[in-house]
Amino acid sequence: MSIRITQLSVRDIRFPTSLSLDGSDAMNSAPDYSASYVVLHTDAPGGLEGHGLTFTIGRGNEICVAAVQSLAPMVVGLTLEEIVADMGAFWHTITVGDSQLRWLGPEKGVIHLATAAIVNAIWDLWAKNEGKPVWKLLADMTPEQVVRCLDFSYVTDVLTPEEAIALLRRQVPGKAQREAQMLREGYPGYTTAPGWLGYSEDKMRQLAREAVEDGWTHIKQKIGANLEDDIRRATILREEIGWERTLMMDANQVWGVDESVANMRRLAAFEPLWIEEPTSPDDILGHASIRQRIAPIGVASGEHCHNRVMFKQMFQAGALDFCQLDAARLGGLNEVLIVLLMAAKFNVPVCPHGGGVGLCEYVQNIALFDYIAVSASLHNRVLEYVDHLHEHFLDPVVIRRGRYMPPQRAGYSIEMTAETLERYQYPGGQVWLDIART
Amino acid sequence: MSIRITQLSVRDIRFPTSLSLDGSDAMNSAPDYSASYVVLHTDAPGGLEGHGLTFTIGRGNEICVAAVQSLAPMVVGLTLEEIVADMGAFWHTITVGDSQLRWLGPEKGVIHLATAAIVNAIWDLWAKNEGKPVWKLLADMTPEQVVRCLDFSYVTDVLTPEEAIALLRRQVPGKAQREAQMLREGYPGYTTAPGWLGYSEDKMRQLAREAVEDGWTHIKQKIGANLEDDIRRATILREEIGWERTLMMDANQVWGVDESVANMRRLAAFEPLWIEEPTSPDDILGHASIRQRIAPIGVASGEHCHNRVMFKQMFQAGALDFCQLDAARLGGLNEVLIVLLMAAKFNVPVCPHGGGVGLCEYVQNIALFDYIAVSASLHNRVLEYVDHLHEHFLDPVVIRRGRYMPPQRAGYSIEMTAETLERYQYPGGQVWLDIART
């Protein structure tokens, strides 16, 4: 029985996180974590819906909402059946099919963020219709079925459909075993909770102590505003977490290339596993240069890497030790999958970008599929966890002793509660009316 | 006396060019050339205004308009004096200062296109206040004054302020002479008029013949939809323009890397000077690979190259024979200037992207300044000309025997007539009401 998408609605949802400096870093001093939140309505009996969101940090969310509205005619009226029959072709059409909208990117910035919200909502719809969480929907596919979801345009010089199938076939043995292992043990995570730049040193020390008590083995520090502060705060973190746990650092793009090298040479004494986003996310050759010059500190980037063509070059140039793809900066799960496969080919571990609002919910599905069916390795792989805003989801992430336990509910784990969607709507929801009044 | 920006207004202006297939190519089959059109209103007596636009091709222009509105608070209330006192710092602030808006790019896509419209409107305002066209405003600056307009973040590994000053100082001798030469002879151009993909072969032949009669020495063909068609159409063009004139080809991003090489080996018989946008505009390493494998055919790209970091790498990787920067894809004239300087350092000729609506009006100012003060060379430099929509401007480009004659009127040559702004407003202008009615 075919299910038709009858309507797309989109909401501007914002959380006033800037009031507490949650999520503060050297580039983003006071974000209001926000979502352009899409619902695909269908004619299925029982009111089956697909939910998806793209993450922004406040002002400008209204622009993404406008972009979703402009893209809506490309999905309304389609059936789920015809979309998933050749989802690679569908993805190509939504990114390239309206050349007037494509011009605004192409495949980057606002229009690509908006595309991600819609594409991910389709995955949510598909998974709900199959009665599985997205990671399981993917894990149950044959290599050929996965590859049919992909658009290989602009990447065939490093990955052909045939190679992609071969990469996936390689890991078919052991899939069931790894799935059982994940259900039992969960996927290893790390926390940024103590590390936000806007937190006082006392608060940071306290949160680091709690993180250790909670079983976290990997902790990330935000740096980049002031080097002497960074050193002092790293000292506190090492005091609290010891040297047997792992410290990572994240500069959120504030440095130039040579500056990154100079600063990381100073911070090398704290033995960080990686420096994340040392410079412009577009600077592929810059990341490669930094990586060569600061080894053995690894270079991590990807949350602002806007499409598969950029990741392709990151891999070709040897620019990354860790690939931190984002579930909604890339044009939705289809593009994420092709990046997972390229990463596997180049032997770069994928540690997706979490945090924000909903990103942890999304990326647990990605990391689980990556382990079960693509990389089959946990070496150097940790999934970001930030302990904000999970209470707004119907199926929030479950963390046990620093590990993500696989979600069980059908869908992409991204559906917010009805109450949240009402209260946090911007600017008319009660939360924002209350703030405006004070 | 200080001039304060009291208000920013923005209009959605669209021209129904898809009706005649003007501007049709392999990627963009039916564009409606459009502009997100900004006016900065001031408190200056006499109603001094700054005008600027960003170019889009139709649907989605409303998203850029929304982005301009979101950015408006960053300029309204400022004085022209404080902006131009340190315009590099101003540019840094408008691109990075609101981190919530920056997140939507960063420095790419819709938010950067919107930034360009505003930044260029400030240049228009500045030049009008000085009573000079923008090229002349720039040409009259000292090297230090030019460099004060630039933001070097993310590019100091290839260009420092000191180097930029040295590059400009090198060309101070001869500036007056080159300016006089330009006023006398104009800047060499090329035409895409005969080459649009949607035109019949008869129309193409006729337009090529007319282009030769009009004195054009360089003509560009749109290719990429079908190789056999491309060959047949190239044959017609060579019949009409002969071999003493220059033919260029433009694939508008439709190929992969290896496909580009294979196709250009077939088209090499027509001796094109360059292949433009063979593949994804983000594929720096792909362009470098194509360039190596198809020499002596040159590789040209840039109209979709979204910021200085991408151009920096294009130059570092040896990816381009011709740099085709865009006046509004980059974040306005400030970023254009830093790309001009990097191109000069790497000895890559700059042939800016013209066409669309208003782009020729913009880029004549850029090419003139480049010749007078930066490159001091016309070798391998031609400025794109497309003969559409100039009648909508107060100060349209003037072409004489295939050369751009320098504009004389104060400003950035980008102000549209009041009648056009009224009639072509979308969707309420008379032109669109008439189309809706038929």
Short mmCIF file of C-alpha atoms in Angstrom, two decimals, chain B residues 45-353:
data_model
loop_
_atom_site.label_atom_id
_atom_site.label_comp_id
_atom_site.label_asym_id
_atom_site.label_seq_id
_atom_site.Cartn_x
_atom_site.Cartn_y
_atom_site.Cartn_z
CA PRO B 45 21.00 65.84 2.35
CA GLY B 46 20.01 65.15 -1.25
CA GLY B 47 19.00 61.58 -0.50
CA LEU B 48 22.35 59.85 -1.01
CA GLU B 49 21.80 56.05 -1.25
CA GLY B 50 23.96 52.99 -1.65
CA HIS B 51 22.72 50.29 -4.04
CA GLY B 52 23.89 46.70 -4.26
CA LEU B 53 22.56 43.37 -5.42
CA THR B 54 23.26 39.71 -5.26
CA PHE B 55 22.50 37.64 -8.32
CA THR B 56 20.37 34.49 -8.30
CA ILE B 57 18.55 32.66 -11.07
CA GLY B 58 14.95 32.76 -9.85
CA ARG B 59 13.31 30.55 -7.25
CA GLY B 60 15.11 30.97 -3.96
CA ASN B 61 15.70 34.68 -4.45
CA GLU B 62 13.19 35.09 -1.61
CA ILE B 63 15.62 33.19 0.67
CA CYS B 64 18.43 35.63 -0.09
CA VAL B 65 16.02 38.50 0.55
CA ALA B 66 15.24 36.95 3.95
CA ALA B 67 18.97 36.66 4.68
CA VAL B 68 19.55 40.31 3.82
CA GLN B 69 16.81 41.26 6.26
CA SER B 70 18.46 39.16 8.97
CA LEU B 71 21.81 40.88 8.37
CA ALA B 72 20.38 44.41 8.19
CA PRO B 73 20.82 45.23 11.90
CA MET B 74 24.59 44.90 11.41
CA VAL B 75 24.74 48.04 9.21
CA VAL B 76 21.73 50.18 10.05
CA GLY B 77 22.82 52.94 12.39
CA LEU B 78 26.48 52.94 11.34
CA THR B 79 28.06 55.94 9.68
CA LEU B 80 29.89 55.68 6.37
CA GLU B 81 32.82 57.39 8.08
CA GLU B 82 33.24 54.70 10.74
CA ILE B 83 32.85 51.90 8.20
CA VAL B 84 35.47 53.16 5.77
CA ALA B 85 37.91 54.18 8.52
CA ASP B 86 38.74 50.46 8.90
CA MET B 87 36.79 48.61 6.28
CA GLY B 88 38.72 45.38 6.80
CA ALA B 89 37.49 45.29 10.38
CA PHE B 90 33.96 46.11 9.25
CA TRP B 91 34.04 43.25 6.76
CA HIS B 92 35.30 40.87 9.42
CA THR B 93 32.45 41.97 11.68
CA ILE B 94 29.72 41.53 9.12
CA THR B 95 30.93 38.00 8.22
CA VAL B 96 31.95 36.75 11.68
CA GLY B 97 30.53 39.22 14.19
CA ASP B 98 27.14 37.57 14.55
CA SER B 99 28.18 33.99 15.20
CA GLN B 100 24.59 32.81 15.04
CA LEU B 101 24.28 34.00 11.44
CA ARG B 102 27.81 32.86 10.60
CA TRP B 103 26.78 29.28 11.45
CA LEU B 104 24.59 29.23 8.33
CA GLY B 105 27.67 29.30 6.08
CA PRO B 106 30.20 29.89 7.36
CA GLU B 107 31.06 32.36 4.59
CA LYS B 108 29.23 30.47 1.88
CA GLY B 109 25.83 29.99 0.29
CA VAL B 110 22.84 32.18 1.01
CA ILE B 111 24.30 34.09 3.96
CA HIS B 112 27.43 35.02 2.00
CA LEU B 113 25.41 36.03 -1.09
CA ALA B 114 23.33 38.30 1.14
CA THR B 115 26.47 39.73 2.73
CA ALA B 116 27.77 40.57 -0.74
CA ALA B 117 24.68 42.60 -1.62
CA ILE B 118 25.07 44.72 1.50
CA VAL B 119 28.85 45.09 1.29
CA ASN B 120 28.64 46.12 -2.36
CA ALA B 121 25.92 48.64 -1.51
CA ILE B 122 28.35 50.21 0.96
CA TRP B 123 30.99 50.50 -1.77
CA ASP B 124 28.37 52.12 -4.02
CA LEU B 125 27.54 54.56 -1.23
CA TRP B 126 31.19 55.33 -0.59
CA ALA B 127 32.00 55.85 -4.27
CA LYS B 128 28.96 58.07 -4.81
CA ASN B 129 29.95 60.14 -1.80
CA GLU B 130 33.43 60.53 -3.29
CA GLY B 131 31.96 61.34 -6.72
CA LYS B 132 33.85 58.49 -8.43
CA PRO B 133 33.10 55.15 -10.01
CA VAL B 134 34.32 52.30 -7.81
CA TRP B 135 37.26 51.41 -10.08
CA LYS B 136 38.52 54.98 -9.81
CA LEU B 137 37.94 55.16 -6.05
CA LEU B 138 40.16 52.08 -5.73
CA ALA B 139 42.73 53.19 -8.29
CA ASP B 140 43.24 56.44 -6.41
CA MET B 141 43.97 54.69 -3.11
CA THR B 142 47.49 54.16 -1.81
CA PRO B 143 48.58 50.53 -1.28
CA GLU B 144 48.10 51.06 2.46
CA GLN B 145 44.57 52.34 1.95
CA VAL B 146 43.64 49.34 -0.19
CA VAL B 147 45.07 46.92 2.36
CA ARG B 148 43.10 48.58 5.14
CA CYS B 149 39.96 47.37 3.34
CA LEU B 150 41.01 43.72 3.62
CA ASP B 151 40.46 40.94 6.14
CA PHE B 152 43.40 38.52 6.08
CA SER B 153 41.91 35.87 8.33
CA TYR B 154 42.60 32.34 7.04
CA VAL B 155 44.93 33.54 4.28
CA THR B 156 48.07 34.76 6.04
CA ASP B 157 49.83 31.49 5.22
CA VAL B 158 49.95 32.67 1.62
CA LEU B 159 49.46 36.45 1.83
CA THR B 160 50.28 38.83 4.67
CA PRO B 161 49.33 42.50 4.79
CA GLU B 162 52.99 43.36 4.20
CA GLU B 163 53.14 41.22 1.07
CA ALA B 164 49.89 42.73 -0.16
CA ILE B 165 51.32 46.21 0.20
CA ALA B 166 54.47 45.14 -1.63
CA LEU B 167 52.42 43.66 -4.50
CA LEU B 168 50.52 46.92 -4.86
CA ARG B 169 53.61 49.11 -4.55
CA ARG B 170 55.23 47.21 -7.40
CA GLN B 171 52.56 48.59 -9.75
CA VAL B 172 52.38 52.18 -8.54
CA PRO B 173 54.65 53.29 -11.39
CA GLY B 174 52.56 53.25 -14.55
CA LYS B 175 49.17 53.50 -12.84
CA ALA B 176 48.33 56.85 -14.45
CA GLN B 177 49.43 55.58 -17.83
CA ARG B 178 47.31 52.42 -17.59
CA GLU B 179 44.32 54.43 -16.45
CA ALA B 180 44.65 56.71 -19.48
CA GLN B 181 45.02 53.65 -21.73
CA MET B 182 41.81 52.13 -20.35
CA LEU B 183 39.88 55.36 -20.83
CA ARG B 184 41.10 55.47 -24.41
CA GLU B 185 40.96 51.80 -25.46
CA GLY B 186 38.75 50.00 -22.96
CA TYR B 187 39.25 46.57 -21.38
CA PRO B 188 39.13 43.49 -23.66
CA GLY B 189 35.96 41.43 -23.44
CA TYR B 190 34.49 38.22 -24.74
CA THR B 191 30.93 37.26 -25.55
CA THR B 192 28.77 34.26 -24.68
CA ALA B 193 25.88 35.64 -26.75
CA PRO B 194 25.97 32.95 -29.49
CA GLY B 195 26.77 30.10 -27.16
CA TRP B 196 23.72 29.40 -25.01
CA LEU B 197 22.70 25.78 -25.05
CA GLY B 198 18.99 26.43 -25.54
CA TYR B 199 19.51 28.31 -28.82
CA SER B 200 18.96 26.50 -32.12
CA GLU B 201 21.97 25.89 -34.35
CA ASP B 202 20.66 28.44 -36.85
CA LYS B 203 20.32 31.09 -34.16
CA MET B 204 23.79 30.22 -32.87
CA ARG B 205 25.33 30.55 -36.34
CA GLN B 206 23.62 33.87 -36.92
CA LEU B 207 24.70 35.26 -33.55
CA ALA B 208 28.28 34.08 -34.07
CA ARG B 209 28.36 35.88 -37.41
CA GLU B 210 27.05 39.05 -35.78
CA ALA B 211 29.59 38.75 -32.96
CA VAL B 212 32.43 38.66 -35.49
CA GLU B 213 30.98 41.69 -37.29
CA ASP B 214 30.76 43.52 -33.97
CA GLY B 215 34.47 43.03 -33.41
CA TRP B 216 34.54 40.25 -30.81
CA THR B 217 37.74 38.23 -30.85
CA HIS B 218 36.79 35.74 -28.08
CA ILE B 219 33.58 33.71 -28.05
CA LYS B 220 32.35 31.16 -25.50
CA GLN B 221 30.29 28.04 -26.14
CA LYS B 222 28.12 26.31 -23.54
CA ILE B 223 28.62 22.55 -23.63
CA GLY B 224 28.05 19.50 -21.47
CA ALA B 225 24.55 18.22 -22.19
CA ASN B 226 25.50 15.92 -25.09
CA LEU B 227 28.99 15.45 -26.48
CA GLU B 228 27.95 14.89 -30.09
CA ASP B 229 25.88 18.08 -30.00
CA ASP B 230 28.86 19.90 -28.49
CA ILE B 231 31.07 18.76 -31.36
CA ARG B 232 28.56 19.77 -34.01
CA ARG B 233 27.99 23.17 -32.44
CA ALA B 234 31.73 23.75 -32.03
CA THR B 235 32.15 22.97 -35.72
CA ILE B 236 29.58 25.64 -36.58
CA LEU B 237 31.27 28.16 -34.30
CA ARG B 238 34.70 27.51 -35.78
CA GLU B 239 33.21 27.88 -39.30
CA GLU B 240 31.89 31.28 -38.36
CA ILE B 241 34.67 32.70 -36.18
CA GLY B 242 37.62 31.05 -37.95
CA TRP B 243 40.78 29.94 -36.18
CA GLU B 244 42.33 33.38 -35.72
CA ARG B 245 39.69 34.15 -33.08
CA THR B 246 39.53 32.42 -29.72
CA LEU B 247 36.94 29.86 -28.64
CA MET B 248 36.23 29.01 -24.99
CA MET B 249 34.01 26.27 -23.59
CA ASP B 250 31.90 26.10 -20.44
CA ALA B 251 30.43 22.85 -19.03
CA ASN B 252 28.72 24.41 -15.98
CA GLN B 253 29.77 21.64 -13.53
CA VAL B 254 28.04 18.69 -15.17
CA TRP B 255 30.96 16.25 -15.34
CA GLY B 256 33.01 14.17 -12.95
CA VAL B 257 36.79 14.47 -12.94
CA ASP B 258 37.66 11.59 -15.27
CA GLU B 259 34.68 12.36 -17.50
CA SER B 260 35.97 15.92 -17.90
CA VAL B 261 39.31 14.65 -19.12
CA ALA B 262 37.77 12.18 -21.58
CA ASN B 263 35.36 14.74 -23.02
CA MET B 264 37.92 17.50 -23.36
CA ARG B 265 40.27 15.15 -25.20
CA ARG B 266 37.48 14.78 -27.80
CA LEU B 267 36.89 18.53 -27.91
CA ALA B 268 40.60 19.41 -28.05
CA ALA B 269 40.38 19.41 -31.86
CA PHE B 270 38.54 22.74 -31.60
CA GLU B 271 41.46 24.24 -29.68
CA PRO B 272 39.49 25.88 -26.88
CA LEU B 273 41.46 28.35 -24.78
CA TRP B 274 39.78 27.01 -21.66
CA ILE B 275 37.25 24.60 -20.27
CA GLU B 276 35.21 26.39 -17.64
CA GLU B 277 33.63 24.65 -14.62
CA PRO B 278 34.19 21.10 -15.86
CA THR B 279 33.15 19.65 -12.49
CA SER B 280 32.02 20.57 -8.96
CA PRO B 281 33.19 24.07 -8.08
CA ASP B 282 34.29 22.71 -4.69
CA ASP B 283 36.66 20.17 -6.22
CA ILE B 284 40.00 21.93 -5.93
CA LEU B 285 42.05 18.76 -6.31
CA GLY B 286 39.77 17.60 -9.11
CA HIS B 287 40.41 20.80 -11.07
CA ALA B 288 44.15 20.39 -10.50
CA SER B 289 44.01 16.83 -11.82
CA ILE B 290 41.98 17.82 -14.89
CA ARG B 291 44.34 20.69 -15.60
CA GLN B 292 47.40 18.46 -15.56
CA ARG B 293 45.80 15.92 -17.85
CA ILE B 294 44.31 18.18 -20.55
CA ALA B 295 47.06 20.77 -21.03
CA PRO B 296 47.44 22.88 -23.14
CA ILE B 297 43.68 23.48 -22.74
CA GLY B 298 43.36 25.77 -19.74
CA VAL B 299 41.08 25.21 -16.77
CA ALA B 300 38.85 28.11 -15.67
CA SER B 301 36.58 28.31 -12.66
CA GLY B 302 35.44 30.66 -9.92
CA GLU B 303 31.89 31.92 -10.38
CA HIS B 304 30.80 29.43 -7.70
CA CYS B 305 34.01 29.59 -5.68
CA HIS B 306 32.50 30.85 -2.47
CA ASN B 307 35.28 32.53 -0.53
CA ARG B 308 38.94 33.50 -0.30
CA VAL B 309 39.86 30.22 1.46
CA MET B 310 38.70 28.22 -1.56
CA PHE B 311 40.56 30.49 -3.99
CA LYS B 312 43.66 30.31 -1.81
CA GLN B 313 43.69 26.55 -2.23
CA MET B 314 42.86 26.72 -5.95
CA PHE B 315 46.05 28.75 -6.31
CA GLN B 316 48.12 26.58 -3.94
CA ALA B 317 47.06 23.42 -5.77
CA GLY B 318 47.76 24.84 -9.23
CA ALA B 319 44.14 24.16 -10.14
CA LEU B 320 43.38 27.17 -12.35
CA ASP B 321 44.72 28.81 -15.48
CA PHE B 322 42.00 31.48 -15.23
CA CYS B 323 40.39 32.85 -12.06
CA GLN B 324 36.75 33.73 -12.71
CA LEU B 325 35.77 35.31 -9.44
CA ASP B 326 32.22 36.56 -8.99
CA ALA B 327 31.40 40.02 -7.62
CA ALA B 328 28.61 38.74 -5.35
CA ARG B 329 29.36 35.04 -4.77
CA LEU B 330 32.37 36.21 -2.79
CA GLY B 331 31.32 38.37 0.15
CA GLY B 332 31.49 41.62 -1.77
CA LEU B 333 34.31 43.79 -3.06
CA ASN B 334 36.54 43.47 0.02
CA GLU B 335 36.91 39.73 -0.48
CA VAL B 336 37.27 40.20 -4.25
CA LEU B 337 40.26 42.45 -3.62
CA ILE B 338 42.10 39.89 -1.52
CA VAL B 339 41.52 37.26 -4.23
CA LEU B 340 42.92 39.66 -6.84
CA LEU B 341 46.06 40.01 -4.73
CA MET B 342 46.46 36.26 -4.20
CA ALA B 343 45.96 35.71 -7.95
CA ALA B 344 48.69 38.26 -8.64
CA LYS B 345 51.04 36.49 -6.25
CA PHE B 346 50.43 33.15 -7.99
CA ASN B 347 50.47 34.71 -11.48
CA VAL B 348 46.98 33.52 -12.33
CA PRO B 349 45.08 35.87 -14.66
CA VAL B 350 41.71 37.06 -13.37
CA CYS B 351 38.80 36.98 -15.85
CA PRO B 352 35.77 37.78 -13.71
CA HIS B 353 32.37 36.19 -14.20
#
